[in-house]
Amino acid sequence: MANPRDHGGGLDAALAQHGGARTDWIDLSTGINPAPYPVPEFAPDVWTALPDHAAQTALIDAARRFWQVPEGAAVLAAPGASCLIANLPALAPKGRVHIPTPTYNEHAAAFVAHGWTLSEDRPDAKVVVHPNNPTGHWYDKDALTAPLTIIDESFADVAPDRSLVGHAARPGVVVLKSFGKFWGLAGLRLGFAISAPDTINRLTDLLGPWPVSGPALEIGRQALSDQTWATDTRNRLSADAGRLDRLVTRTGAKVAGGCPLFRLYHVDDAKALQTQLAKHHIWTRIFPYSRHWLRLGLPAPDQWHRLEAAL
Amino acid sequence: MANPRDHGGGLDAALAQHGGARTDWIDLSTGINPAPYPVPEFAPDVWTALPDHAAQTALIDAARRFWQVPEGAAVLAAPGASCLIANLPALAPKGRVHIPTPTYNEHAAAFVAHGWTLSEDRPDAKVVVHPNNPTGHWYDKDALTAPLTIIDESFADVAPDRSLVGHAARPGVVVLKSFGKFWGLAGLRLGFAISAPDTINRLTDLLGPWPVSGPALEIGRQALSDQTWATDTRNRLSADAGRLDRLVTRTGAKVAGGCPLFRLYHVDDAKALQTQLAKHHIWTRIFPYSRHWLRLGLPAPDQWHRLEAAL
């Protein structure tokens, strides 16, 4: 990577330091649902053919229905929300962007790479991560104040009633959705931008034709048409988040934030606790700007006992 | 799409006009190898995990070896060559770009979308499609004349000895590779840029982290490590191209160009022949700028008899 930044993931580095095979490790360093949408069977031509207009339209239609996208807004599917984040600063002439911190650091990196300045003073653009990562803070529509306002709803599918997608048709508002996290298929690379049609047209040109793979079009379409799975998943994530809180707070940690896909804990020494868990081949997330914050994703059903033992 | 352009593919439109189910149709409108690299088994975490650095590195290493990338050049994997084509004009301040025509039209569209002017006069950038689509013309190193020179080798894997990748470390030279065509997995979305490290770093920032899906990293790595399959495929494509020429020229058509992945024929009335074949549910490519050119991809092994009957 040109400018490697601090991310979740990075399990490779943990492996190198603490040993073990990759399959031995429990990776709780991200906010990815550990019980993913089951990858369905699909026809072989999903791999071989150039994704056709019909497949793209079918995915977009499913996305519109799932997120109840307002009439005046258009939807673009992309190879991951990250790809959209990298391109969003090109939507406006470079100026001042306000990104309330702490938050997911790719937004600031992308704007800076495009020559923007980070500033809270009369910003030309604003980015809110909704709910915020790692704090879990939810914004409301009063946050949509800049001429270009990006609402990153990568984790918002845990609580669709709090989504701000209803404002996506407002000029200058762009709502981002991630498929990898709630549906747990991060390797698929699928994300969405929802905005006014002229903004979506500009993003489409930046991404080129056929940005999304055949498997992503097909799996995404099926998953976004499955409200039952989504409802069941919300209930399970919520229950598991409670279970994780009970487990971790028993060690003296305090809940500092989060959403049902990840939990943020305040601990005495986050680095020490990360190392303790890593010795048990459990990987977690700490933050360069906090000695006390430890973020944990949810364990998969068969991983709880190992986490409990390691704590 | 914001600005739909004339492409191969578009089988949906042919279906709407001429009927039949999608599976009834033979799509010869692209230059995609109809006997694709067999999709291997892979572990489920290829779908679920964020693609890790090790998987990205393994793919890049395989690509370096396969294409014999020179020491001083770096390699970037992207979700399709099209995604790179859309971003390449951002590598230099907008100016004049020379794109010898006729050729693949996404290059000009991308440069124009970034505010460049098409001109042969002292160009700041130049794009050569090598071999050219649809003429099949191969360039040589004397073509690498502009400060930014893009060599689109999307179809070049049929003849690796003619590749210009050996010049990829020269400042301002960018070589593009496509995985979809020669390996026949266009739905996977995988392409590569090969250039000096500073250029690759800038493209990396434009694409964001994790641009390539887990399946593409894994399948691409395996395929690019399989020289036997590549050699066998070159031989088969070459034989099939000869067989197609014999079949089509028997009807009075003349070979006007092409490469082993697609053949360009000069016929009396390309539109009429396209329609004749479409009535037999065989889809081909014609060009808005020529009444006489018809381009055909290679039929799959079980499709030859239908093409023969339809001609």
PDB file of N, CA and C in Angstrom, chain A residues 52, chain B residues 6-19 22 24-31 270-287 294-299 303 306-307 310:
ATOM      1  N   ASP A  52     -23.476  -8.196 -16.688  1.00  0.00           N
ATOM      2  CA  ASP A  52     -24.378  -7.562 -17.639  1.00  0.00           C
ATOM      3  C   ASP A  52     -25.254  -6.534 -16.927  1.00  0.00           C
TER       4      ASP A  52
ATOM      5  N   ASP B   6     -20.458   2.546 -26.352  1.00  0.00           N
ATOM      6  CA  ASP B   6     -20.574   1.345 -27.165  1.00  0.00           C
ATOM      7  C   ASP B   6     -19.561   0.302 -26.707  1.00  0.00           C
ATOM      8  N   HIS B   7     -20.070  -0.835 -26.270  1.00  0.00           N
ATOM      9  CA  HIS B   7     -19.211  -1.904 -25.760  1.00  0.00           C
ATOM     10  C   HIS B   7     -19.568  -3.224 -26.399  1.00  0.00           C
ATOM     11  N   GLY B   8     -18.677  -4.181 -26.246  1.00  0.00           N
ATOM     12  CA  GLY B   8     -19.102  -5.550 -26.423  1.00  0.00           C
ATOM     13  C   GLY B   8     -20.020  -5.882 -25.257  1.00  0.00           C
ATOM     14  N   GLY B   9     -20.447  -7.108 -25.193  1.00  0.00           N
ATOM     15  CA  GLY B   9     -21.431  -7.436 -24.161  1.00  0.00           C
ATOM     16  C   GLY B   9     -22.784  -6.908 -24.624  1.00  0.00           C
ATOM     17  N   GLY B  10     -23.580  -6.417 -23.705  1.00  0.00           N
ATOM     18  CA  GLY B  10     -24.891  -5.899 -24.083  1.00  0.00           C
ATOM     19  C   GLY B  10     -25.793  -6.992 -24.620  1.00  0.00           C
ATOM     20  N   LEU B  11     -25.568  -8.194 -24.156  1.00  0.00           N
ATOM     21  CA  LEU B  11     -26.394  -9.319 -24.593  1.00  0.00           C
ATOM     22  C   LEU B  11     -27.856  -9.107 -24.192  1.00  0.00           C
ATOM     23  N   ASP B  12     -28.063  -8.394 -23.088  1.00  0.00           N
ATOM     24  CA  ASP B  12     -29.443  -8.110 -22.651  1.00  0.00           C
ATOM     25  C   ASP B  12     -30.268  -7.474 -23.762  1.00  0.00           C
ATOM     26  N   ALA B  13     -29.683  -6.490 -24.432  1.00  0.00           N
ATOM     27  CA  ALA B  13     -30.417  -5.774 -25.476  1.00  0.00           C
ATOM     28  C   ALA B  13     -30.732  -6.715 -26.637  1.00  0.00           C
ATOM     29  N   ALA B  14     -29.766  -7.568 -26.973  1.00  0.00           N
ATOM     30  CA  ALA B  14     -30.001  -8.530 -28.065  1.00  0.00           C
ATOM     31  C   ALA B  14     -31.119  -9.499 -27.695  1.00  0.00           C
ATOM     32  N   LEU B  15     -31.123  -9.927 -26.453  1.00  0.00           N
ATOM     33  CA  LEU B  15     -32.175 -10.815 -25.962  1.00  0.00           C
ATOM     34  C   LEU B  15     -33.546 -10.161 -26.092  1.00  0.00           C
ATOM     35  N   ALA B  16     -33.605  -8.898 -25.701  1.00  0.00           N
ATOM     36  CA  ALA B  16     -34.886  -8.191 -25.743  1.00  0.00           C
ATOM     37  C   ALA B  16     -35.394  -8.109 -27.179  1.00  0.00           C
ATOM     38  N   GLN B  17     -34.456  -7.940 -28.126  1.00  0.00           N
ATOM     39  CA  GLN B  17     -34.882  -7.770 -29.519  1.00  0.00           C
ATOM     40  C   GLN B  17     -35.194  -9.096 -30.208  1.00  0.00           C
ATOM     41  N   HIS B  18     -34.357 -10.109 -29.942  1.00  0.00           N
ATOM     42  CA  HIS B  18     -34.461 -11.343 -30.730  1.00  0.00           C
ATOM     43  C   HIS B  18     -35.000 -12.530 -29.943  1.00  0.00           C
ATOM     44  N   GLY B  19     -35.313 -12.333 -28.672  1.00  0.00           N
ATOM     45  CA  GLY B  19     -35.929 -13.404 -27.892  1.00  0.00           C
ATOM     46  C   GLY B  19     -34.946 -14.474 -27.453  1.00  0.00           C
ATOM     47  N   ARG B  22     -31.360 -16.409 -21.931  1.00  0.00           N
ATOM     48  CA  ARG B  22     -29.943 -16.045 -21.937  1.00  0.00           C
ATOM     49  C   ARG B  22     -29.059 -17.262 -22.207  1.00  0.00           C
ATOM     50  N   ASP B  24     -29.681 -19.695 -24.020  1.00  0.00           N
ATOM     51  CA  ASP B  24     -29.760 -20.130 -25.416  1.00  0.00           C
ATOM     52  C   ASP B  24     -28.727 -19.428 -26.293  1.00  0.00           C
ATOM     53  N   TRP B  25     -28.233 -18.318 -25.830  1.00  0.00           N
ATOM     54  CA  TRP B  25     -27.406 -17.467 -26.682  1.00  0.00           C
ATOM     55  C   TRP B  25     -25.930 -17.832 -26.609  1.00  0.00           C
ATOM     56  N   ILE B  26     -25.260 -17.668 -27.764  1.00  0.00           N
ATOM     57  CA  ILE B  26     -23.804 -17.740 -27.821  1.00  0.00           C
ATOM     58  C   ILE B  26     -23.297 -16.310 -27.937  1.00  0.00           C
ATOM     59  N   ASP B  27     -22.543 -15.863 -26.961  1.00  0.00           N
ATOM     60  CA  ASP B  27     -22.075 -14.473 -26.972  1.00  0.00           C
ATOM     61  C   ASP B  27     -20.655 -14.402 -27.530  1.00  0.00           C
ATOM     62  N   LEU B  28     -20.552 -13.993 -28.790  1.00  0.00           N
ATOM     63  CA  LEU B  28     -19.236 -13.815 -29.422  1.00  0.00           C
ATOM     64  C   LEU B  28     -18.895 -12.331 -29.543  1.00  0.00           C
ATOM     65  N   SER B  29     -19.583 -11.483 -28.762  1.00  0.00           N
ATOM     66  CA  SER B  29     -19.395 -10.031 -28.914  1.00  0.00           C
ATOM     67  C   SER B  29     -18.198  -9.510 -28.132  1.00  0.00           C
ATOM     68  N   THR B  30     -17.551 -10.366 -27.369  1.00  0.00           N
ATOM     69  CA  THR B  30     -16.383  -9.915 -26.606  1.00  0.00           C
ATOM     70  C   THR B  30     -15.142 -10.689 -27.063  1.00  0.00           C
ATOM     71  N   GLY B  31     -14.010 -10.405 -26.443  1.00  0.00           N
ATOM     72  CA  GLY B  31     -12.776 -11.119 -26.744  1.00  0.00           C
ATOM     73  C   GLY B  31     -12.354 -11.957 -25.556  1.00  0.00           C
ATOM     74  N   ALA B 270     -22.067  -5.388 -42.319  1.00  0.00           N
ATOM     75  CA  ALA B 270     -21.847  -5.957 -40.982  1.00  0.00           C
ATOM     76  C   ALA B 270     -23.144  -6.022 -40.183  1.00  0.00           C
ATOM     77  N   LYS B 271     -23.945  -4.986 -40.281  1.00  0.00           N
ATOM     78  CA  LYS B 271     -25.204  -4.934 -39.523  1.00  0.00           C
ATOM     79  C   LYS B 271     -26.127  -6.088 -39.947  1.00  0.00           C
ATOM     80  N   ALA B 272     -26.185  -6.321 -41.272  1.00  0.00           N
ATOM     81  CA  ALA B 272     -27.055  -7.396 -41.771  1.00  0.00           C
ATOM     82  C   ALA B 272     -26.570  -8.757 -41.278  1.00  0.00           C
ATOM     83  N   LEU B 273     -25.245  -8.962 -41.291  1.00  0.00           N
ATOM     84  CA  LEU B 273     -24.713 -10.252 -40.835  1.00  0.00           C
ATOM     85  C   LEU B 273     -24.910 -10.408 -39.322  1.00  0.00           C
ATOM     86  N   GLN B 274     -24.746  -9.307 -38.593  1.00  0.00           N
ATOM     87  CA  GLN B 274     -25.008  -9.373 -37.145  1.00  0.00           C
ATOM     88  C   GLN B 274     -26.456  -9.797 -36.885  1.00  0.00           C
ATOM     89  N   THR B 275     -27.377  -9.213 -37.642  1.00  0.00           N
ATOM     90  CA  THR B 275     -28.792  -9.543 -37.460  1.00  0.00           C
ATOM     91  C   THR B 275     -29.077 -10.990 -37.845  1.00  0.00           C
ATOM     92  N   GLN B 276     -28.458 -11.427 -38.951  1.00  0.00           N
ATOM     93  CA  GLN B 276     -28.631 -12.830 -39.381  1.00  0.00           C
ATOM     94  C   GLN B 276     -28.199 -13.782 -38.265  1.00  0.00           C
ATOM     95  N   LEU B 277     -27.046 -13.516 -37.684  1.00  0.00           N
ATOM     96  CA  LEU B 277     -26.543 -14.391 -36.619  1.00  0.00           C
ATOM     97  C   LEU B 277     -27.389 -14.259 -35.351  1.00  0.00           C
ATOM     98  N   ALA B 278     -27.880 -13.064 -35.091  1.00  0.00           N
ATOM     99  CA  ALA B 278     -28.704 -12.854 -33.891  1.00  0.00           C
ATOM    100  C   ALA B 278     -29.998 -13.654 -33.976  1.00  0.00           C
ATOM    101  N   LYS B 279     -30.510 -13.818 -35.196  1.00  0.00           N
ATOM    102  CA  LYS B 279     -31.724 -14.633 -35.349  1.00  0.00           C
ATOM    103  C   LYS B 279     -31.461 -16.082 -34.942  1.00  0.00           C
ATOM    104  N   HIS B 280     -30.194 -16.493 -35.033  1.00  0.00           N
ATOM    105  CA  HIS B 280     -29.792 -17.804 -34.530  1.00  0.00           C
ATOM    106  C   HIS B 280     -29.267 -17.733 -33.094  1.00  0.00           C
ATOM    107  N   HIS B 281     -29.529 -16.599 -32.449  1.00  0.00           N
ATOM    108  CA  HIS B 281     -29.118 -16.392 -31.057  1.00  0.00           C
ATOM    109  C   HIS B 281     -27.597 -16.471 -30.877  1.00  0.00           C
ATOM    110  N   ILE B 282     -26.912 -15.858 -31.837  1.00  0.00           N
ATOM    111  CA  ILE B 282     -25.452 -15.688 -31.727  1.00  0.00           C
ATOM    112  C   ILE B 282     -25.180 -14.192 -31.765  1.00  0.00           C
ATOM    113  N   TRP B 283     -24.538 -13.687 -30.740  1.00  0.00           N
ATOM    114  CA  TRP B 283     -24.351 -12.238 -30.638  1.00  0.00           C
ATOM    115  C   TRP B 283     -22.917 -11.858 -31.003  1.00  0.00           C
ATOM    116  N   THR B 284     -22.766 -10.854 -31.858  1.00  0.00           N
ATOM    117  CA  THR B 284     -21.460 -10.431 -32.361  1.00  0.00           C
ATOM    118  C   THR B 284     -21.296  -8.939 -32.169  1.00  0.00           C
ATOM    119  N   ARG B 285     -20.194  -8.419 -32.609  1.00  0.00           N
ATOM    120  CA  ARG B 285     -19.875  -7.012 -32.386  1.00  0.00           C
ATOM    121  C   ARG B 285     -19.729  -6.285 -33.706  1.00  0.00           C
ATOM    122  N   ILE B 286     -20.445  -5.173 -33.830  1.00  0.00           N
ATOM    123  CA  ILE B 286     -20.189  -4.269 -34.948  1.00  0.00           C
ATOM    124  C   ILE B 286     -19.760  -2.929 -34.369  1.00  0.00           C
ATOM    125  N   PHE B 287     -19.357  -2.007 -35.243  1.00  0.00           N
ATOM    126  CA  PHE B 287     -18.767  -0.760 -34.766  1.00  0.00           C
ATOM    127  C   PHE B 287     -19.482   0.429 -35.393  1.00  0.00           C
ATOM    128  N   LEU B 294     -16.982  -6.636 -38.690  1.00  0.00           N
ATOM    129  CA  LEU B 294     -17.688  -7.501 -37.745  1.00  0.00           C
ATOM    130  C   LEU B 294     -16.611  -8.201 -36.912  1.00  0.00           C
ATOM    131  N   ARG B 295     -16.747  -8.135 -35.582  1.00  0.00           N
ATOM    132  CA  ARG B 295     -15.759  -8.786 -34.722  1.00  0.00           C
ATOM    133  C   ARG B 295     -16.401  -9.979 -34.033  1.00  0.00           C
ATOM    134  N   LEU B 296     -15.664 -11.086 -34.040  1.00  0.00           N
ATOM    135  CA  LEU B 296     -16.153 -12.309 -33.397  1.00  0.00           C
ATOM    136  C   LEU B 296     -15.129 -12.803 -32.386  1.00  0.00           C
ATOM    137  N   GLY B 297     -15.610 -13.101 -31.202  1.00  0.00           N
ATOM    138  CA  GLY B 297     -14.799 -13.865 -30.263  1.00  0.00           C
ATOM    139  C   GLY B 297     -14.824 -15.330 -30.664  1.00  0.00           C
ATOM    140  N   LEU B 298     -14.060 -16.135 -29.966  1.00  0.00           N
ATOM    141  CA  LEU B 298     -14.006 -17.560 -30.301  1.00  0.00           C
ATOM    142  C   LEU B 298     -15.177 -18.309 -29.683  1.00  0.00           C
ATOM    143  N   PRO B 299     -15.793 -19.218 -30.430  1.00  0.00           N
ATOM    144  CA  PRO B 299     -16.833 -20.060 -29.829  1.00  0.00           C
ATOM    145  C   PRO B 299     -16.215 -21.050 -28.826  1.00  0.00           C
ATOM    146  N   GLN B 303     -19.870 -24.999 -29.351  1.00  0.00           N
ATOM    147  CA  GLN B 303     -20.680 -23.966 -30.029  1.00  0.00           C
ATOM    148  C   GLN B 303     -20.381 -23.846 -31.519  1.00  0.00           C
ATOM    149  N   ARG B 306     -23.161 -24.679 -34.177  1.00  0.00           N
ATOM    150  CA  ARG B 306     -24.243 -23.703 -34.308  1.00  0.00           C
ATOM    151  C   ARG B 306     -23.797 -22.487 -35.110  1.00  0.00           C
ATOM    152  N   LEU B 307     -22.552 -22.061 -34.886  1.00  0.00           N
ATOM    153  CA  LEU B 307     -22.050 -20.933 -35.676  1.00  0.00           C
ATOM    154  C   LEU B 307     -21.976 -21.313 -37.152  1.00  0.00           C
ATOM    155  N   ALA B 310     -25.364 -21.249 -38.642  1.00  0.00           N
ATOM    156  CA  ALA B 310     -25.941 -19.905 -38.747  1.00  0.00           C
ATOM    157  C   ALA B 310     -25.311 -19.096 -39.870  1.00  0.00           C
TER     158      ALA B 310
END
